[in-house]
PDB file of C-alpha atoms (C1' of nucleotides) in Angstrom:
ATOM      1  CA  UNK A   1      15.901 -16.627 -22.141  1.00 54.00           C
ATOM      2  CA  UNK A   2      12.438 -16.674 -20.618  1.00 56.00           C
ATOM      3  CA  UNK A   3      11.844 -14.560 -17.532  1.00 62.00           C
ATOM      4  CA  UNK A   4      12.062 -16.626 -14.373  1.00 79.00           C
ATOM      5  CA  UNK A   5       9.590 -14.429 -12.532  1.00 89.00           C
ATOM      6  CA  UNK A   6       6.281 -12.883 -13.535  1.00 92.00           C
ATOM      7  CA  UNK A   7       4.825 -10.107 -11.455  1.00 92.00           C
ATOM      8  CA  UNK A   8       1.338 -10.765 -12.835  1.00 94.00           C
ATOM      9  CA  UNK A   9       1.276 -14.248 -11.365  1.00 93.00           C
ATOM     10  CA  UNK A  10      -0.111 -14.218  -7.839  1.00 89.00           C
ATOM     11  CA  UNK A  11       1.984 -17.218  -6.858  1.00 88.00           C
ATOM     12  CA  UNK A  12       5.183 -15.481  -7.905  1.00 90.00           C
ATOM     13  CA  UNK A  13       7.463 -14.245  -5.113  1.00 88.00           C
ATOM     14  CA  UNK A  14       7.874 -10.927  -6.913  1.00 89.00           C
ATOM     15  CA  UNK A  15       4.389 -10.134  -5.685  1.00 89.00           C
ATOM     16  CA  UNK A  16       5.793 -10.164  -2.184  1.00 87.00           C
ATOM     17  CA  UNK A  17       8.483  -7.694  -3.169  1.00 88.00           C
ATOM     18  CA  UNK A  18       5.996  -5.516  -4.988  1.00 90.00           C
ATOM     19  CA  UNK A  19       3.824  -5.527  -1.892  1.00 87.00           C
ATOM     20  CA  UNK A  20       6.714  -4.305   0.196  1.00 88.00           C
ATOM     21  CA  UNK A  21       7.737  -1.629  -2.269  1.00 90.00           C
ATOM     22  CA  UNK A  22       4.203  -0.527  -2.976  1.00 92.00           C
ATOM     23  CA  UNK A  23       4.115   1.068   0.455  1.00 93.00           C
ATOM     24  CA  UNK A  24       4.048   4.802   0.999  1.00 93.00           C
ATOM     25  CA  UNK A  25       6.254   4.674   4.086  1.00 96.00           C
ATOM     26  CA  UNK A  26       8.857   2.356   2.578  1.00 96.00           C
ATOM     27  CA  UNK A  27       9.160   4.579  -0.480  1.00 95.00           C
ATOM     28  CA  UNK A  28       9.568   7.696   1.626  1.00 95.00           C
ATOM     29  CA  UNK A  29      12.207   6.035   3.803  1.00 96.00           C
ATOM     30  CA  UNK A  30      14.158   4.792   0.802  1.00 96.00           C
ATOM     31  CA  UNK A  31      13.992   8.221  -0.796  1.00 95.00           C
ATOM     32  CA  UNK A  32      15.114   9.903   2.403  1.00 96.00           C
ATOM     33  CA  UNK A  33      18.106   7.562   2.682  1.00 97.00           C
ATOM     34  CA  UNK A  34      19.454   8.220  -0.778  1.00 95.00           C
ATOM     35  CA  UNK A  35      21.747  11.002   0.484  1.00 95.00           C
ATOM     36  CA  UNK A  36      23.529   8.823   3.036  1.00 96.00           C
ATOM     37  CA  UNK A  37      22.969   7.265   6.484  1.00 97.00           C
ATOM     38  CA  UNK A  38      20.258   8.764   8.647  1.00 97.00           C
ATOM     39  CA  UNK A  39      19.482   8.137  12.297  1.00 97.00           C
ATOM     40  CA  UNK A  40      16.212   6.750  13.593  1.00 97.00           C
ATOM     41  CA  UNK A  41      14.779   9.849  15.189  1.00 96.00           C
ATOM     42  CA  UNK A  42      16.000  11.967  12.334  1.00 96.00           C
ATOM     43  CA  UNK A  43      13.997   9.867   9.879  1.00 96.00           C
ATOM     44  CA  UNK A  44      11.035  10.076  12.178  1.00 95.00           C
ATOM     45  CA  UNK A  45      11.194  13.842  12.290  1.00 94.00           C
ATOM     46  CA  UNK A  46      11.843  14.303   8.579  1.00 95.00           C
ATOM     47  CA  UNK A  47       9.028  12.098   7.343  1.00 95.00           C
ATOM     48  CA  UNK A  48       6.045  13.915   8.727  1.00 94.00           C
ATOM     49  CA  UNK A  49       3.236  11.713   9.941  1.00 94.00           C
ATOM     50  CA  UNK A  50       5.325   8.581  10.306  1.00 96.00           C
ATOM     51  CA  UNK A  51       4.877   7.022  13.732  1.00 95.00           C
ATOM     52  CA  UNK A  52       7.647   5.381  15.718  1.00 96.00           C
ATOM     53  CA  UNK A  53       6.064   1.966  15.510  1.00 96.00           C
ATOM     54  CA  UNK A  54       5.515   2.054  11.776  1.00 97.00           C
ATOM     55  CA  UNK A  55       9.005   3.402  11.119  1.00 97.00           C
ATOM     56  CA  UNK A  56      10.451   0.591  13.178  1.00 97.00           C
ATOM     57  CA  UNK A  57       8.433  -2.034  11.301  1.00 96.00           C
ATOM     58  CA  UNK A  58       9.242  -0.508   7.935  1.00 97.00           C
ATOM     59  CA  UNK A  59      12.966  -0.394   8.627  1.00 97.00           C
ATOM     60  CA  UNK A  60      12.960  -3.962   9.868  1.00 96.00           C
ATOM     61  CA  UNK A  61      11.306  -5.188   6.687  1.00 95.00           C
ATOM     62  CA  UNK A  62      13.639  -3.192   4.470  1.00 96.00           C
ATOM     63  CA  UNK A  63      16.599  -4.569   6.395  1.00 96.00           C
ATOM     64  CA  UNK A  64      15.310  -8.114   6.056  1.00 95.00           C
ATOM     65  CA  UNK A  65      14.895  -7.616   2.327  1.00 95.00           C
ATOM     66  CA  UNK A  66      18.513  -6.503   2.075  1.00 96.00           C
ATOM     67  CA  UNK A  67      17.687  -2.954   0.989  1.00 97.00           C
ATOM     68  CA  UNK A  68      18.803  -1.171   4.137  1.00 97.00           C
ATOM     69  CA  UNK A  69      21.725  -1.683   6.503  1.00 97.00           C
ATOM     70  CA  UNK A  70      21.335  -0.997  10.212  1.00 97.00           C
ATOM     71  CA  UNK A  71      24.428   0.186  12.068  1.00 96.00           C
ATOM     72  CA  UNK A  72      24.722   0.634  15.825  1.00 95.00           C
ATOM     73  CA  UNK A  73      27.316   3.097  17.062  1.00 93.00           C
ATOM     74  CA  UNK A  74      28.474   2.501  20.659  1.00 89.00           C
ATOM     75  CA  UNK A  75      28.151   6.126  21.623  1.00 88.00           C
ATOM     76  CA  UNK A  76      26.411   7.375  24.744  1.00 84.00           C
ATOM     77  CA  UNK A  77      23.568   7.208  24.418  1.00 88.00           C
ATOM     78  CA  UNK A  78      23.702   4.607  21.688  1.00 91.00           C
ATOM     79  CA  UNK A  79      22.979   5.879  18.198  1.00 94.00           C
ATOM     80  CA  UNK A  80      21.707   3.855  15.299  1.00 96.00           C
ATOM     81  CA  UNK A  81      21.769   4.806  11.671  1.00 96.00           C
ATOM     82  CA  UNK A  82      20.265   3.354   8.569  1.00 97.00           C
ATOM     83  CA  UNK A  83      21.790   3.376   5.101  1.00 98.00           C
ATOM     84  CA  UNK A  84      20.996   1.941   1.715  1.00 98.00           C
ATOM     85  CA  UNK A  85      22.796  -1.260   0.791  1.00 97.00           C
ATOM     86  CA  UNK A  86      24.193  -1.620  -2.741  1.00 97.00           C
ATOM     87  CA  UNK A  87      20.996  -3.490  -3.572  1.00 97.00           C
ATOM     88  CA  UNK A  88      18.957  -0.701  -2.100  1.00 96.00           C
ATOM     89  CA  UNK A  89      20.883   1.833  -4.114  1.00 96.00           C
ATOM     90  CA  UNK A  90      19.798   0.166  -7.331  1.00 95.00           C
ATOM     91  CA  UNK A  91      16.304   1.315  -6.390  1.00 94.00           C
ATOM     92  CA  UNK A  92      17.063   4.945  -5.612  1.00 92.00           C
ATOM     93  CA  UNK A  93      16.545   6.252  -9.105  1.00 91.00           C
ATOM     94  CA  UNK A  94      13.217   4.492  -9.471  1.00 92.00           C
ATOM     95  CA  UNK A  95      12.007   5.614  -6.070  1.00 92.00           C
ATOM     96  CA  UNK A  96      13.164   9.169  -6.656  1.00 91.00           C
ATOM     97  CA  UNK A  97      11.412   9.115 -10.013  1.00 90.00           C
ATOM     98  CA  UNK A  98       8.182   8.290  -8.204  1.00 87.00           C
ATOM     99  CA  UNK A  99       8.496  11.013  -5.613  1.00 86.00           C
ATOM    100  CA  UNK A 100       9.469  13.500  -8.273  1.00 86.00           C
ATOM    101  CA  UNK A 101       6.636  12.472 -10.543  1.00 91.00           C
ATOM    102  CA  UNK A 102       4.210  13.167  -7.724  1.00 89.00           C
ATOM    103  CA  UNK A 103       5.708  16.592  -7.083  1.00 88.00           C
ATOM    104  CA  UNK A 104       5.921  17.531 -10.756  1.00 90.00           C
ATOM    105  CA  UNK A 105       2.499  16.342 -11.849  1.00 93.00           C
ATOM    106  CA  UNK A 106       0.558  17.279  -8.779  1.00 92.00           C
ATOM    107  CA  UNK A 107      -1.202  20.140 -10.550  1.00 92.00           C
ATOM    108  CA  UNK A 108      -2.306  17.943 -13.428  1.00 95.00           C
ATOM    109  CA  UNK A 109      -3.677  15.334 -11.046  1.00 94.00           C
ATOM    110  CA  UNK A 110      -5.558  17.903  -8.985  1.00 93.00           C
ATOM    111  CA  UNK A 111      -7.021  19.372 -12.164  1.00 95.00           C
ATOM    112  CA  UNK A 112      -8.096  15.928 -13.377  1.00 95.00           C
ATOM    113  CA  UNK A 113      -9.759  15.219 -10.054  1.00 94.00           C
ATOM    114  CA  UNK A 114     -11.604  18.511 -10.111  1.00 94.00           C
ATOM    115  CA  UNK A 115     -12.801  17.867 -13.664  1.00 94.00           C
ATOM    116  CA  UNK A 116     -13.882  14.338 -12.794  1.00 94.00           C
ATOM    117  CA  UNK A 117     -15.770  15.443  -9.707  1.00 91.00           C
ATOM    118  CA  UNK A 118     -17.491  18.282 -11.565  1.00 89.00           C
ATOM    119  CA  UNK A 119     -18.574  15.935 -14.342  1.00 85.00           C
ATOM    120  CA  UNK A 120     -19.992  13.430 -11.849  1.00 77.00           C
ATOM    121  CA  UNK A 121     -21.941  16.061  -9.981  1.00 70.00           C
ATOM    122  CA  UNK A 122     -23.211  17.916 -13.009  1.00 52.00           C
TER     123      UNK A 122
ATOM    124  CA  UNK B   1      12.868  28.144  -8.104  1.00 54.00           C
ATOM    125  CA  UNK B   2      11.790  26.426  -4.915  1.00 55.00           C
ATOM    126  CA  UNK B   3       9.744  23.240  -5.235  1.00 62.00           C
ATOM    127  CA  UNK B   4       6.063  23.949  -4.778  1.00 79.00           C
ATOM    128  CA  UNK B   5       5.393  20.524  -3.312  1.00 89.00           C
ATOM    129  CA  UNK B   6       7.247  18.418  -0.767  1.00 92.00           C
ATOM    130  CA  UNK B   7       6.448  14.746  -0.481  1.00 93.00           C
ATOM    131  CA  UNK B   8       7.910  14.590   3.044  1.00 94.00           C
ATOM    132  CA  UNK B   9       5.298  17.009   4.336  1.00 93.00           C
ATOM    133  CA  UNK B  10       2.203  15.192   5.517  1.00 90.00           C
ATOM    134  CA  UNK B  11      -0.029  18.124   4.638  1.00 88.00           C
ATOM    135  CA  UNK B  12       1.209  18.159   1.055  1.00 90.00           C
ATOM    136  CA  UNK B  13      -1.198  16.864  -1.603  1.00 89.00           C
ATOM    137  CA  UNK B  14       1.601  14.836  -3.149  1.00 90.00           C
ATOM    138  CA  UNK B  15       1.142  12.475  -0.248  1.00 89.00           C
ATOM    139  CA  UNK B  16      -2.293  11.682  -1.641  1.00 87.00           C
ATOM    140  CA  UNK B  17      -0.792  10.873  -5.005  1.00 88.00           C
ATOM    141  CA  UNK B  18       1.946   8.813  -3.446  1.00 90.00           C
ATOM    142  CA  UNK B  19      -0.695   6.898  -1.514  1.00 88.00           C
ATOM    143  CA  UNK B  20      -2.529   6.098  -4.703  1.00 88.00           C
ATOM    144  CA  UNK B  21       0.592   5.064  -6.575  1.00 90.00           C
ATOM    145  CA  UNK B  22       2.029   3.139  -3.677  1.00 92.00           C
ATOM    146  CA  UNK B  23      -0.592   0.485  -4.282  1.00 93.00           C
ATOM    147  CA  UNK B  24       0.210  -2.949  -5.609  1.00 93.00           C
ATOM    148  CA  UNK B  25      -2.938  -3.204  -7.687  1.00 96.00           C
ATOM    149  CA  UNK B  26      -2.647   0.260  -9.213  1.00 95.00           C
ATOM    150  CA  UNK B  27       0.941  -0.414 -10.242  1.00 95.00           C
ATOM    151  CA  UNK B  28       0.019  -3.725 -11.827  1.00 95.00           C
ATOM    152  CA  UNK B  29      -2.883  -2.171 -13.711  1.00 96.00           C
ATOM    153  CA  UNK B  30      -0.748   0.695 -14.999  1.00 96.00           C
ATOM    154  CA  UNK B  31       1.958  -1.725 -16.067  1.00 95.00           C
ATOM    155  CA  UNK B  32      -0.559  -3.945 -17.801  1.00 95.00           C
ATOM    156  CA  UNK B  33      -1.979  -0.980 -19.720  1.00 96.00           C
ATOM    157  CA  UNK B  34       1.316   0.198 -21.134  1.00 95.00           C
ATOM    158  CA  UNK B  35       0.860  -1.868 -24.305  1.00 94.00           C
ATOM    159  CA  UNK B  36      -2.469  -0.268 -25.227  1.00 95.00           C
ATOM    160  CA  UNK B  37      -6.154  -0.395 -24.238  1.00 97.00           C
ATOM    161  CA  UNK B  38      -7.327  -3.446 -22.331  1.00 97.00           C
ATOM    162  CA  UNK B  39     -10.842  -4.512 -21.443  1.00 96.00           C
ATOM    163  CA  UNK B  40     -12.169  -4.961 -17.941  1.00 96.00           C
ATOM    164  CA  UNK B  41     -12.404  -8.709 -17.803  1.00 95.00           C
ATOM    165  CA  UNK B  42      -9.143  -9.044 -19.649  1.00 95.00           C
ATOM    166  CA  UNK B  43      -7.369  -7.056 -16.944  1.00 96.00           C
ATOM    167  CA  UNK B  44      -9.095  -9.138 -14.319  1.00 95.00           C
ATOM    168  CA  UNK B  45      -7.909 -12.345 -15.888  1.00 93.00           C
ATOM    169  CA  UNK B  46      -4.359 -11.141 -16.543  1.00 94.00           C
ATOM    170  CA  UNK B  47      -3.668  -9.809 -13.090  1.00 95.00           C
ATOM    171  CA  UNK B  48      -3.996 -12.944 -11.023  1.00 93.00           C
ATOM    172  CA  UNK B  49      -5.580 -12.497  -7.646  1.00 94.00           C
ATOM    173  CA  UNK B  50      -7.253  -9.187  -8.445  1.00 95.00           C
ATOM    174  CA  UNK B  51     -10.932  -9.271  -7.536  1.00 95.00           C
ATOM    175  CA  UNK B  52     -13.679  -7.612  -9.550  1.00 95.00           C
ATOM    176  CA  UNK B  53     -14.494  -5.152  -6.799  1.00 96.00           C
ATOM    177  CA  UNK B  54     -10.923  -4.056  -6.234  1.00 96.00           C
ATOM    178  CA  UNK B  55     -10.237  -3.731  -9.948  1.00 97.00           C
ATOM    179  CA  UNK B  56     -13.318  -1.561 -10.303  1.00 96.00           C
ATOM    180  CA  UNK B  57     -12.254   0.668  -7.428  1.00 96.00           C
ATOM    181  CA  UNK B  58      -8.683   0.899  -8.649  1.00 97.00           C
ATOM    182  CA  UNK B  59      -9.707   1.853 -12.166  1.00 97.00           C
ATOM    183  CA  UNK B  60     -12.120   4.461 -10.880  1.00 96.00           C
ATOM    184  CA  UNK B  61      -9.400   6.119  -8.812  1.00 95.00           C
ATOM    185  CA  UNK B  62      -6.913   6.029 -11.655  1.00 96.00           C
ATOM    186  CA  UNK B  63      -9.514   7.551 -13.937  1.00 96.00           C
ATOM    187  CA  UNK B  64     -10.288  10.264 -11.429  1.00 95.00           C
ATOM    188  CA  UNK B  65      -6.597  11.079 -11.126  1.00 95.00           C
ATOM    189  CA  UNK B  66      -6.389  11.467 -14.889  1.00 96.00           C
ATOM    190  CA  UNK B  67      -4.042   8.548 -15.420  1.00 96.00           C
ATOM    191  CA  UNK B  68      -6.478   6.237 -17.178  1.00 97.00           C
ATOM    192  CA  UNK B  69      -9.182   6.842 -19.771  1.00 97.00           C
ATOM    193  CA  UNK B  70     -12.356   4.756 -19.734  1.00 96.00           C
ATOM    194  CA  UNK B  71     -14.037   4.142 -23.069  1.00 96.00           C
ATOM    195  CA  UNK B  72     -17.401   2.486 -23.567  1.00 95.00           C
ATOM    196  CA  UNK B  73     -18.033   0.806 -26.917  1.00 93.00           C
ATOM    197  CA  UNK B  74     -21.721   0.385 -27.792  1.00 89.00           C
ATOM    198  CA  UNK B  75     -21.316  -3.201 -28.871  1.00 88.00           C
ATOM    199  CA  UNK B  76     -23.489  -6.067 -27.756  1.00 84.00           C
ATOM    200  CA  UNK B  77     -22.887  -6.807 -25.038  1.00 89.00           C
ATOM    201  CA  UNK B  78     -21.326  -3.507 -24.155  1.00 91.00           C
ATOM    202  CA  UNK B  79     -17.561  -3.523 -23.964  1.00 94.00           C
ATOM    203  CA  UNK B  80     -15.407  -1.144 -21.997  1.00 95.00           C
ATOM    204  CA  UNK B  81     -11.715  -0.612 -22.330  1.00 95.00           C
ATOM    205  CA  UNK B  82      -9.165   1.253 -20.322  1.00 97.00           C
ATOM    206  CA  UNK B  83      -6.119   3.025 -21.672  1.00 97.00           C
ATOM    207  CA  UNK B  84      -3.384   5.235 -20.323  1.00 97.00           C
ATOM    208  CA  UNK B  85      -3.843   8.961 -20.788  1.00 97.00           C
ATOM    209  CA  UNK B  86      -0.851  11.053 -21.861  1.00 97.00           C
ATOM    210  CA  UNK B  87      -0.362  11.839 -18.187  1.00 97.00           C
ATOM    211  CA  UNK B  88      -0.523   8.172 -17.360  1.00 96.00           C
ATOM    212  CA  UNK B  89       2.017   7.408 -20.031  1.00 96.00           C
ATOM    213  CA  UNK B  90       4.556   9.637 -18.323  1.00 95.00           C
ATOM    214  CA  UNK B  91       4.474   7.074 -15.530  1.00 94.00           C
ATOM    215  CA  UNK B  92       4.928   3.928 -17.577  1.00 93.00           C
ATOM    216  CA  UNK B  93       8.701   3.884 -17.488  1.00 91.00           C
ATOM    217  CA  UNK B  94       8.807   4.373 -13.743  1.00 92.00           C
ATOM    218  CA  UNK B  95       6.168   1.750 -13.128  1.00 92.00           C
ATOM    219  CA  UNK B  96       7.838  -0.696 -15.476  1.00 91.00           C
ATOM    220  CA  UNK B  97      11.142  -0.041 -13.741  1.00 90.00           C
ATOM    221  CA  UNK B  98       9.517  -1.123 -10.498  1.00 87.00           C
ATOM    222  CA  UNK B  99       8.051  -4.303 -11.853  1.00 86.00           C
ATOM    223  CA  UNK B 100      11.290  -5.134 -13.583  1.00 86.00           C
ATOM    224  CA  UNK B 101      13.353  -4.416 -10.509  1.00 91.00           C
ATOM    225  CA  UNK B 102      11.251  -6.913  -8.596  1.00 89.00           C
ATOM    226  CA  UNK B 103      11.682  -9.553 -11.263  1.00 88.00           C
ATOM    227  CA  UNK B 104      15.405  -8.928 -11.707  1.00 91.00           C
ATOM    228  CA  UNK B 105      16.382  -8.693  -8.058  1.00 93.00           C
ATOM    229  CA  UNK B 106      14.071 -11.334  -6.682  1.00 92.00           C
ATOM    230  CA  UNK B 107      16.920 -13.749  -6.046  1.00 92.00           C
ATOM    231  CA  UNK B 108      18.957 -11.175  -4.144  1.00 95.00           C
ATOM    232  CA  UNK B 109      15.976 -10.297  -1.979  1.00 94.00           C
ATOM    233  CA  UNK B 110      15.174 -13.916  -1.218  1.00 93.00           C
ATOM    234  CA  UNK B 111      18.821 -14.529  -0.317  1.00 95.00           C
ATOM    235  CA  UNK B 112      18.865 -11.502   1.967  1.00 95.00           C
ATOM    236  CA  UNK B 113      15.704 -12.690   3.694  1.00 94.00           C
ATOM    237  CA  UNK B 114      17.137 -16.150   4.199  1.00 94.00           C
ATOM    238  CA  UNK B 115      20.351 -14.708   5.629  1.00 94.00           C
ATOM    239  CA  UNK B 116      18.435 -12.376   7.927  1.00 94.00           C
ATOM    240  CA  UNK B 117      16.187 -15.132   9.194  1.00 91.00           C
ATOM    241  CA  UNK B 118      19.101 -17.494   9.775  1.00 89.00           C
ATOM    242  CA  UNK B 119      20.983 -14.825  11.727  1.00 85.00           C
ATOM    243  CA  UNK B 120      17.946 -14.117  13.882  1.00 77.00           C
ATOM    244  CA  UNK B 121      17.357 -17.770  14.671  1.00 69.00           C
ATOM    245  CA  UNK B 122      20.975 -18.726  15.263  1.00 53.00           C
TER     246      UNK B 122
ATOM    247  C1'  DT C   1      18.180   7.857  43.767  1.00 63.20           C
ATOM    248  C1'  DG C   2      15.956  10.140  40.142  1.00 63.20           C
ATOM    249  C1'  DA C   3      16.033  12.352  35.555  1.00 63.20           C
ATOM    250  C1'  DC C   4      17.055  12.241  30.797  1.00 63.20           C
ATOM    251  C1'  DC C   5      18.721  10.771  26.353  1.00 63.20           C
ATOM    252  C1'  DA C   6      18.193   7.464  21.953  1.00 63.20           C
ATOM    253  C1'  DG C   7      15.940   3.780  20.148  1.00 63.20           C
ATOM    254  C1'  DG C   8      12.835   0.896  20.242  1.00 63.20           C
ATOM    255  C1'  DT C   9       8.678  -2.654  21.771  1.00 63.20           C
ATOM    256  C1'  DT C  10       4.149  -3.497  23.429  1.00 63.20           C
ATOM    257  C1'  DT C  11      -0.640  -2.718  24.194  1.00 63.20           C
ATOM    258  C1'  DC C  12      -5.056  -1.041  23.064  1.00 63.20           C
ATOM    259  C1'  DC C  13      -8.261  -0.060  19.836  1.00 63.20           C
ATOM    260  C1'  DC C  14     -10.472   1.210  15.746  1.00 63.20           C
ATOM    261  C1'  DT C  15     -10.730   1.886  10.913  1.00 63.20           C
ATOM    262  C1'  DC C  16     -10.008   0.509   6.338  1.00 63.20           C
ATOM    263  C1'  DG C  17      -8.792  -2.892   2.731  1.00 63.20           C
ATOM    264  C1'  DG C  18     -10.215  -6.367   0.438  1.00 63.20           C
ATOM    265  C1'  DG C  19     -11.991 -11.412  -0.537  1.00 63.20           C
ATOM    266  C1'  DA C  20     -16.347 -14.043  -1.636  1.00 63.20           C
ATOM    267  C1'  DA C  21     -20.385 -14.116  -3.515  1.00 63.20           C
ATOM    268  C1'  DA C  22     -24.806 -12.408  -4.621  1.00 63.20           C
ATOM    269  C1'  DC C  23     -27.118  -9.154  -7.288  1.00 63.20           C
ATOM    270  C1'  DC C  24     -28.147  -6.005 -11.292  1.00 63.20           C
ATOM    271  C1'  DA C  25     -28.724  -3.922 -16.097  1.00 63.20           C
ATOM    272  C1'  DA C  26     -28.920  -4.342 -20.958  1.00 63.20           C
ATOM    273  C1'  DC C  27     -29.249  -7.053 -24.767  1.00 63.20           C
ATOM    274  C1'  DG C  28     -29.340 -11.105 -27.990  1.00 63.20           C
ATOM    275  C1'  DA C  29     -29.874 -15.917 -28.765  1.00 63.20           C
ATOM    276  C1'  DA C  30     -32.134 -20.309 -28.260  1.00 63.20           C
TER     277       DA C  30
ATOM    278  C1'  DT D   1     -38.778 -17.126 -20.853  1.00 63.20           C
ATOM    279  C1'  DT D   2     -34.619 -18.541 -19.509  1.00 63.20           C
ATOM    280  C1'  DC D   3     -29.603 -18.404 -20.357  1.00 63.20           C
ATOM    281  C1'  DG D   4     -25.433 -16.209 -21.395  1.00 63.20           C
ATOM    282  C1'  DT D   5     -22.581 -12.315 -22.227  1.00 63.20           C
ATOM    283  C1'  DT D   6     -19.923  -7.916 -20.302  1.00 63.20           C
ATOM    284  C1'  DG D   7     -19.207  -4.803 -16.746  1.00 63.20           C
ATOM    285  C1'  DG D   8     -20.011  -3.634 -12.999  1.00 63.20           C
ATOM    286  C1'  DT D   9     -22.243  -2.575  -7.627  1.00 63.20           C
ATOM    287  C1'  DT D  10     -23.568  -4.118  -3.130  1.00 63.20           C
ATOM    288  C1'  DT D  11     -23.406  -6.728   1.016  1.00 63.20           C
ATOM    289  C1'  DC D  12     -21.222  -9.303   4.505  1.00 63.20           C
ATOM    290  C1'  DC D  13     -17.430 -10.058   7.156  1.00 63.20           C
ATOM    291  C1'  DC D  14     -12.863 -10.718   8.779  1.00 63.20           C
ATOM    292  C1'  DG D  15      -8.054  -9.648   9.497  1.00 63.20           C
ATOM    293  C1'  DA D  16      -4.316  -6.547   8.793  1.00 63.20           C
ATOM    294  C1'  DG D  17      -2.684  -1.655   9.193  1.00 63.20           C
ATOM    295  C1'  DG D  18      -1.608   1.750  11.828  1.00 63.20           C
ATOM    296  C1'  DG D  19      -2.245   5.843  15.367  1.00 63.20           C
ATOM    297  C1'  DA D  20      -1.623   7.009  20.417  1.00 63.20           C
ATOM    298  C1'  DA D  21       0.572   6.357  24.234  1.00 63.20           C
ATOM    299  C1'  DA D  22       2.688   3.730  27.777  1.00 63.20           C
ATOM    300  C1'  DC D  23       6.550   1.011  28.758  1.00 63.20           C
ATOM    301  C1'  DC D  24      11.440  -0.736  28.466  1.00 63.20           C
ATOM    302  C1'  DT D  25      16.623  -0.836  28.151  1.00 63.20           C
ATOM    303  C1'  DG D  26      20.952   0.682  28.736  1.00 63.20           C
ATOM    304  C1'  DG D  27      24.040   4.352  30.151  1.00 63.20           C
ATOM    305  C1'  DT D  28      25.449   8.899  31.996  1.00 63.20           C
ATOM    306  C1'  DC D  29      24.784  12.834  34.790  1.00 63.20           C
ATOM    307  C1'  DA D  30      23.497  15.444  38.956  1.00 63.20           C
TER     308       DA D  30
END
DNA sequence: TGACCAGGTTTCCCTCGGGAAACCAACGAA
DNA sequence: TTCGTTGGTTTCCCGAGGGAAACCTGGTCA
């Protein structure tokens, strides 16, 4: 069968999905959620540099896309947690692979940058 | 051994790498290069919606990070092709997984969006 | 009544991304 | 000499992204 969608076509809806996923904050949130539900302020504290507003927007988009489930617990004060949906879980390995790649190959990238910059200057 | 880098720390250089990789255009370029070297204008034509300026910038960054190798062939007129470096090739599976995920799960995402929007309206 | 918690939303404001289109360099062909 | 090729760079300009910080909404406690 021929593929129904083509990510190289700018009129293809997969571009929209790629746009959403190709987002630093969304990736970090998804990666942080892979161990189980996490509460709003906990996410905010764990992902350094992520502002309240952007976290809120990111979570809303991920929820709309069916990747994350928002659950309100009627405690006092109210607590809200976010968890991966089954669909979202199908992404965990890929997302984790990304984060891990960055951590594992950081040295190589830094070395390449240094070499590139030296070559340009000299 | 403890991990030297932590992607959740905003002062960690991996954040820089994640920023670069969490870019729609960079992902599409890397995915397009996985089959072998491709020339500038060929990339531009294949990746619909990618402007000359942005492609140029994207390639330069990827080259600086050591993921892509730029080769100039002294033909007439000059031709330039771009290929994945060995480091870049370690990313191909992950990048392809992303693109494929988008293509495979597009329907589920669209359905989730429709459901979300209906719930919000009603 | 006022203070404090979680979990947001809104406002202000400024930077950066990126599209369009012109320009440029080198070279060969007509 | 003008045109066409490839592979860019530069300029202009606008709109989205996102940081900071104030505000809001329950609800409970003191």
